[in-house]
Short mmCIF file of C-alpha atoms in Angstrom, two decimals:
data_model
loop_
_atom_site.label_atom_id
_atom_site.label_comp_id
_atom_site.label_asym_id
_atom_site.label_seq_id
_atom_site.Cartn_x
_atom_site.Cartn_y
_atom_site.Cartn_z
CA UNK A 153 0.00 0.00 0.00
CA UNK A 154 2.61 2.19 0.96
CA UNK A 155 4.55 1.79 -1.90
CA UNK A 156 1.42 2.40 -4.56
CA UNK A 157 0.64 5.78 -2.79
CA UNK A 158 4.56 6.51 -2.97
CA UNK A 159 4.78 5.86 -6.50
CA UNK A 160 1.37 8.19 -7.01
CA UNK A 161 2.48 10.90 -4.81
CA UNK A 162 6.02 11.21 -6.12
CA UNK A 163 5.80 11.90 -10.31
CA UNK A 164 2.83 15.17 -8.58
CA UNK A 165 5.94 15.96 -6.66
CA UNK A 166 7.65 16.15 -9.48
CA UNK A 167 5.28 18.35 -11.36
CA UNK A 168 4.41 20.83 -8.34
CA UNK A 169 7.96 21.09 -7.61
CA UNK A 170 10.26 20.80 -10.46
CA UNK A 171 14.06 20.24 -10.18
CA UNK A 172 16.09 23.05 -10.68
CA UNK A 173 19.07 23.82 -11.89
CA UNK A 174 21.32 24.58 -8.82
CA UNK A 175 23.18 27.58 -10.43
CA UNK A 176 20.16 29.56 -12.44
CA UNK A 177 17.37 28.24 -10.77
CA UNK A 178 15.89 27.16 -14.37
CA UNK A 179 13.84 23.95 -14.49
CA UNK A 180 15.69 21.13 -15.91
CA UNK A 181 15.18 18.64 -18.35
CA UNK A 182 14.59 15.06 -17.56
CA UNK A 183 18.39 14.71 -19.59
CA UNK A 184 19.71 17.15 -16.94
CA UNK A 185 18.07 16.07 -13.65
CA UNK A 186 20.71 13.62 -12.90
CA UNK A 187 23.42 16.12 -12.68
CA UNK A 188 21.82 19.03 -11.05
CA UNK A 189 22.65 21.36 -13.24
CA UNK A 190 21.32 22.95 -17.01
CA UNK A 191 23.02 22.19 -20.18
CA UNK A 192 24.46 26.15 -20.24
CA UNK A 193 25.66 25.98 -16.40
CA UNK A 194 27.18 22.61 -16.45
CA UNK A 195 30.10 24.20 -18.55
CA UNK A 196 29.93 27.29 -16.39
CA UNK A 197 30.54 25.83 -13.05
CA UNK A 198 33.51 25.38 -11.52
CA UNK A 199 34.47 22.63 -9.61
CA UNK A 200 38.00 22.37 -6.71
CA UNK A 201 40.81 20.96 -8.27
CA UNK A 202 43.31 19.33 -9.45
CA UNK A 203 45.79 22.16 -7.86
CA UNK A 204 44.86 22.52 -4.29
CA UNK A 205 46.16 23.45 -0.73
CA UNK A 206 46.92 20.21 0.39
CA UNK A 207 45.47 21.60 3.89
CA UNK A 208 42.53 23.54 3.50
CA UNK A 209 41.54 22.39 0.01
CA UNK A 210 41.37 25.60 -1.94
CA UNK A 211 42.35 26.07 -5.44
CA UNK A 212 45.96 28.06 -6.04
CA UNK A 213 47.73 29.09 -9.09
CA UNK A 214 51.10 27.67 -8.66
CA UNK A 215 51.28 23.62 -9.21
CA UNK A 216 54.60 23.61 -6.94
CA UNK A 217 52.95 24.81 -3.97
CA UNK A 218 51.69 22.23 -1.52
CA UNK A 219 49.75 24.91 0.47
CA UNK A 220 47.86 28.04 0.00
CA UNK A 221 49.29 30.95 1.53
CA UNK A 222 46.75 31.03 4.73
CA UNK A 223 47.78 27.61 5.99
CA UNK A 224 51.59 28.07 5.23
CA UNK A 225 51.11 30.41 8.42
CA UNK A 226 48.35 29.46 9.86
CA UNK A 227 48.11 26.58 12.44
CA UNK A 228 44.74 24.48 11.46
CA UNK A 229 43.03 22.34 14.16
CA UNK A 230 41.44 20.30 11.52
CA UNK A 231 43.28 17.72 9.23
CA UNK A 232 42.57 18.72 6.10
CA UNK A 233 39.70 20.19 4.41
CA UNK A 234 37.90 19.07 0.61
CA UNK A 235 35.13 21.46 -1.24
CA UNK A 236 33.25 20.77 -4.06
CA UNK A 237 32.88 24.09 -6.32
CA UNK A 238 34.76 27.30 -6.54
CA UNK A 239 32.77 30.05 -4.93
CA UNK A 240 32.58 31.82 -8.33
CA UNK A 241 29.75 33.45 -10.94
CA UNK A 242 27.02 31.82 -10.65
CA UNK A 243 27.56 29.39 -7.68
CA UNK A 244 27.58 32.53 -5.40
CA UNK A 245 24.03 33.48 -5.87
CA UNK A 246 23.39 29.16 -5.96
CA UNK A 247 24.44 29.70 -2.37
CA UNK A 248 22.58 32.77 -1.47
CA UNK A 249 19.51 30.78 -2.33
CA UNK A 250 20.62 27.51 -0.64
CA UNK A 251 21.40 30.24 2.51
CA UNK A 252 18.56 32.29 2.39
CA UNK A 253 16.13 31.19 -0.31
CA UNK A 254 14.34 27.86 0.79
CA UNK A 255 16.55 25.99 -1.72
CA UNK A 256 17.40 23.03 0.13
CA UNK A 257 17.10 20.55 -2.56
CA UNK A 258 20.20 21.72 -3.76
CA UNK A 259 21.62 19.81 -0.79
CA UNK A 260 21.17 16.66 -2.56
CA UNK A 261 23.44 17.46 -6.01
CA UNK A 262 26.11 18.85 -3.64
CA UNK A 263 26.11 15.68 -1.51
CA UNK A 264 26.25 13.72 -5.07
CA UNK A 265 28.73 15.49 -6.59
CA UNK A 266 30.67 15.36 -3.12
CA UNK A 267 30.12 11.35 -2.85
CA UNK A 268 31.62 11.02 -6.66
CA UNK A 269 34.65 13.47 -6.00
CA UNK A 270 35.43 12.42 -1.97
CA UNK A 271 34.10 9.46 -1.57
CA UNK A 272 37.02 7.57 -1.57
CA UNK A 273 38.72 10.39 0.76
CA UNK A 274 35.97 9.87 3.43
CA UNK A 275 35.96 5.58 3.29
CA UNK A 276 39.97 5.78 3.77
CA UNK A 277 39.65 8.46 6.71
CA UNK A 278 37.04 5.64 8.63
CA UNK A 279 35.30 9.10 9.16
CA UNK A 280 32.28 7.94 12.18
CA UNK A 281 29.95 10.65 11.95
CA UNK A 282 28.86 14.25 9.86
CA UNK A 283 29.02 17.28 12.42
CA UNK A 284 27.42 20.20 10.53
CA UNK A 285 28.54 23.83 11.49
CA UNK A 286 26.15 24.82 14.14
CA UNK A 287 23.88 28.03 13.66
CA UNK A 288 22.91 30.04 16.83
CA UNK A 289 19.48 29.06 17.61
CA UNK A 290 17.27 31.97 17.63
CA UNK A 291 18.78 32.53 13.89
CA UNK A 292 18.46 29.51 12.90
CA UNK A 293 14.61 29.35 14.19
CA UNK A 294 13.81 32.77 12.50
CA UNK A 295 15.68 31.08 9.05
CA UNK A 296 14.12 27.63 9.63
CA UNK A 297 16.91 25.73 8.88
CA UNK A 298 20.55 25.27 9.14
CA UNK A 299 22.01 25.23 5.47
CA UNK A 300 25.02 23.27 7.04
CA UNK A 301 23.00 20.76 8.50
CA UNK A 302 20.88 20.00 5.44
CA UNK A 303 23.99 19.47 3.63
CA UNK A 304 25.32 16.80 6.18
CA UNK A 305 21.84 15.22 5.84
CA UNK A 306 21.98 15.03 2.71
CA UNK A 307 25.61 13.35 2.43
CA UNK A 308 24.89 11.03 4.81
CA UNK A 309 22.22 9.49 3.09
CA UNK A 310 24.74 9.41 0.12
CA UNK A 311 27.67 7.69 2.46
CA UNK A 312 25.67 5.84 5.10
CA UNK A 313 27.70 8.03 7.80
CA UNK A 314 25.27 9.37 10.42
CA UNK A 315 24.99 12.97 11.04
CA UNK A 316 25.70 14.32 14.69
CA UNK A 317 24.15 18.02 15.38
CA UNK A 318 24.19 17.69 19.00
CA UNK A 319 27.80 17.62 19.83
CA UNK A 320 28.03 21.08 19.49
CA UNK A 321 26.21 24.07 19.69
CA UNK A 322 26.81 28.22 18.44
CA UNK A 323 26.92 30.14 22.07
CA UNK A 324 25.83 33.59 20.35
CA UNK A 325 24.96 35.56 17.00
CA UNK A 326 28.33 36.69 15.72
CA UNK A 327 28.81 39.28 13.09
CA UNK A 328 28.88 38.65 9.22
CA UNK A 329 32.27 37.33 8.51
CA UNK A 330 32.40 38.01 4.75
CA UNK A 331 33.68 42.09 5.41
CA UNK A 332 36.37 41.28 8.25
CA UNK A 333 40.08 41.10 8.13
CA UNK A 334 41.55 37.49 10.08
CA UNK A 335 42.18 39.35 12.97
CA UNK A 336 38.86 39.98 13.27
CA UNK A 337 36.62 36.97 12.63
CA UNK A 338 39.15 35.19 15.23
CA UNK A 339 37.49 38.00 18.06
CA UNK A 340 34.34 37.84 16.36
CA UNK A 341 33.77 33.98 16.90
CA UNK A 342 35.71 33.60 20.67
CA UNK A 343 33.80 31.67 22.86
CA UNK A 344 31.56 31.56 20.19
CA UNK A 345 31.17 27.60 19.95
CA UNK A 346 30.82 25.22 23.13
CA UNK A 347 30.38 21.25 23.84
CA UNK A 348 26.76 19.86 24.36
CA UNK A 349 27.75 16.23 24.97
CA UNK A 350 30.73 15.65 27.29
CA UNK A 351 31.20 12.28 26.46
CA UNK A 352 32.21 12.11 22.57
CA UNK A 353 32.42 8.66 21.69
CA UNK A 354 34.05 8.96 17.81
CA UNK A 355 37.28 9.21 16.99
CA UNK A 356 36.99 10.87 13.67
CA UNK A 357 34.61 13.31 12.13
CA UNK A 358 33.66 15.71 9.04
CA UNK A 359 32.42 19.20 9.92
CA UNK A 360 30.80 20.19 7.23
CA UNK A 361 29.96 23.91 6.27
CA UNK A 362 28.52 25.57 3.05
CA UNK A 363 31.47 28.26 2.51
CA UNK A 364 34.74 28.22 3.41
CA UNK A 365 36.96 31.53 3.33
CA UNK A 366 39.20 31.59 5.60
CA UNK A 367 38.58 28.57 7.38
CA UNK A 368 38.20 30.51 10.91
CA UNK A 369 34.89 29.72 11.35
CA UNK A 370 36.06 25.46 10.66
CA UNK A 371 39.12 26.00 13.16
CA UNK A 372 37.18 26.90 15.67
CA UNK A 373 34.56 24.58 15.98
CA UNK A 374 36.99 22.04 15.09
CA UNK A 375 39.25 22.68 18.71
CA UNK A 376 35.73 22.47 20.55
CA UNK A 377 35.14 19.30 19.12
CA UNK A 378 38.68 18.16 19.91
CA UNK A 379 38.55 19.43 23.50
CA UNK A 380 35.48 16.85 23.68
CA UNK A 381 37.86 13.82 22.99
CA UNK A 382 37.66 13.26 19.45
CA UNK A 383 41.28 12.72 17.36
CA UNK A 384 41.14 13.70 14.02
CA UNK A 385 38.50 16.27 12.63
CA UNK A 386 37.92 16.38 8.61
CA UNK A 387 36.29 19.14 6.86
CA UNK A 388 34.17 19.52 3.51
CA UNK A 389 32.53 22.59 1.97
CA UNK A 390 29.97 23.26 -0.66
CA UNK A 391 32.06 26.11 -2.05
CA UNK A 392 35.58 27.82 -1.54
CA UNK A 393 37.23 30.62 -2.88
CA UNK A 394 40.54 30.68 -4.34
CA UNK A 395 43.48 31.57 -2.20
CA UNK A 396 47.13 33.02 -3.08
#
């Protein structure tokens, strides 16, 4: 029975809500839907790699360099980082929508196209469980959702990896990061992040955000997590931008 009224409900679904193309927000073609993105995009996008920080994951110009120049002098509590697309064109408003604009079906072609590219990365890391980048509550309640969390949902029903959102939680609203200097996203998230379960039974994790700039925001939550007893603390972002 339940499977008849699934197989009614979902080709309605399909015609109420359309797929859309994650970068214009067009309606794809049944050719397209597999990919997630339009004909015209899917030559526009830009996805990480080959030449990458072999740290933080971000693209950078010169082939010789193992890291970008943040990480050669910064010290990173994570391990090392992965993201999917460069934060670039069209993917920037892609992510305004995923943010702000109810778009979370997008989640589920960045958790594909994340499975295909670091798949491999996350089975030979034995990474235990997804820990999304926690929003502060009241914001995330106004919002009503966590874009970070949707995206760990997402790839764990791609890896089979269960998502944890309760290890950690965001202590207060900090200020847009996207107009301040280093210096001053490291005050502007202090204290920001604290432990909700003492007891942390997993050795190894991915934090997962949907942006990563300068990687403050992924530091920091990842030495909370490691003051709760876990060893090793991966990362993986939707987008990045390129770094020197």
């Amino acid at each position: 029975m339940y499977l008849h009224i699934k197989g009614i409900i979902a080709p309605l679904l399909g015609v109420l809500y359309p797929k859309r193309c994650v970068a214009c927000d067009k309606v794809l073609l049944k050719i397209e839907k597999e990919m997630g993105f339009c004909a015209s995009c899917s030559t526009k996008v830009k996805l990480v790699g080959p030449v990458v920080c072999m740290k933080c994951g971000a693209p950078i110009a010169d082939a010789r360099e193992e890291f970008c120049k943040d990480c050669k002098k910064t010290s990173r509590a994570f391990v090392q980082s992965k993201a999917i697309y460069q934060y670039t064109g069209d993917m920037k408003d892609a992510m305004y929508r995923f943010k702000y604009g109810n778009r979370r079906c997008y989640a589920r072609t960045f958790a594909a196209h994340g499975l295909h590219y670091y798949g491999s990365w996350i089975r030979e890391k034995g990474i235990e469980a997804i820990v999304p980048v926690p929003m502060y509550k009241p914001k995330e309640k106004s919002r009503g959702y966590n874009q970070a969390t949707v995206f760990a949902q997402a790839l764990s029903e791609v890896t089979g990896i269960p998502v944890e959102d309760k290890i950690v939680q965001r202590e207060k609203d900090t200020e847009a990061m996207k107009q301040l200097n280093a210096l001053k996203r490291k005050k502007n998230l202090l204290k920001a992040f604290s432990l909700r379960k003492n007891d942390v039974q997993f050795r190894k994790v991915l934090l997962v955000d949907d942006i990563y700039t300068t990687g403050t925001t992924m530091d920091e939550v990842a030495k909370v997590l490691k003051q709760g007893g876990i060893d090793q603390v991966y990362g993986m972002s939707v987008c990045i931008g390129e770094m020197q």
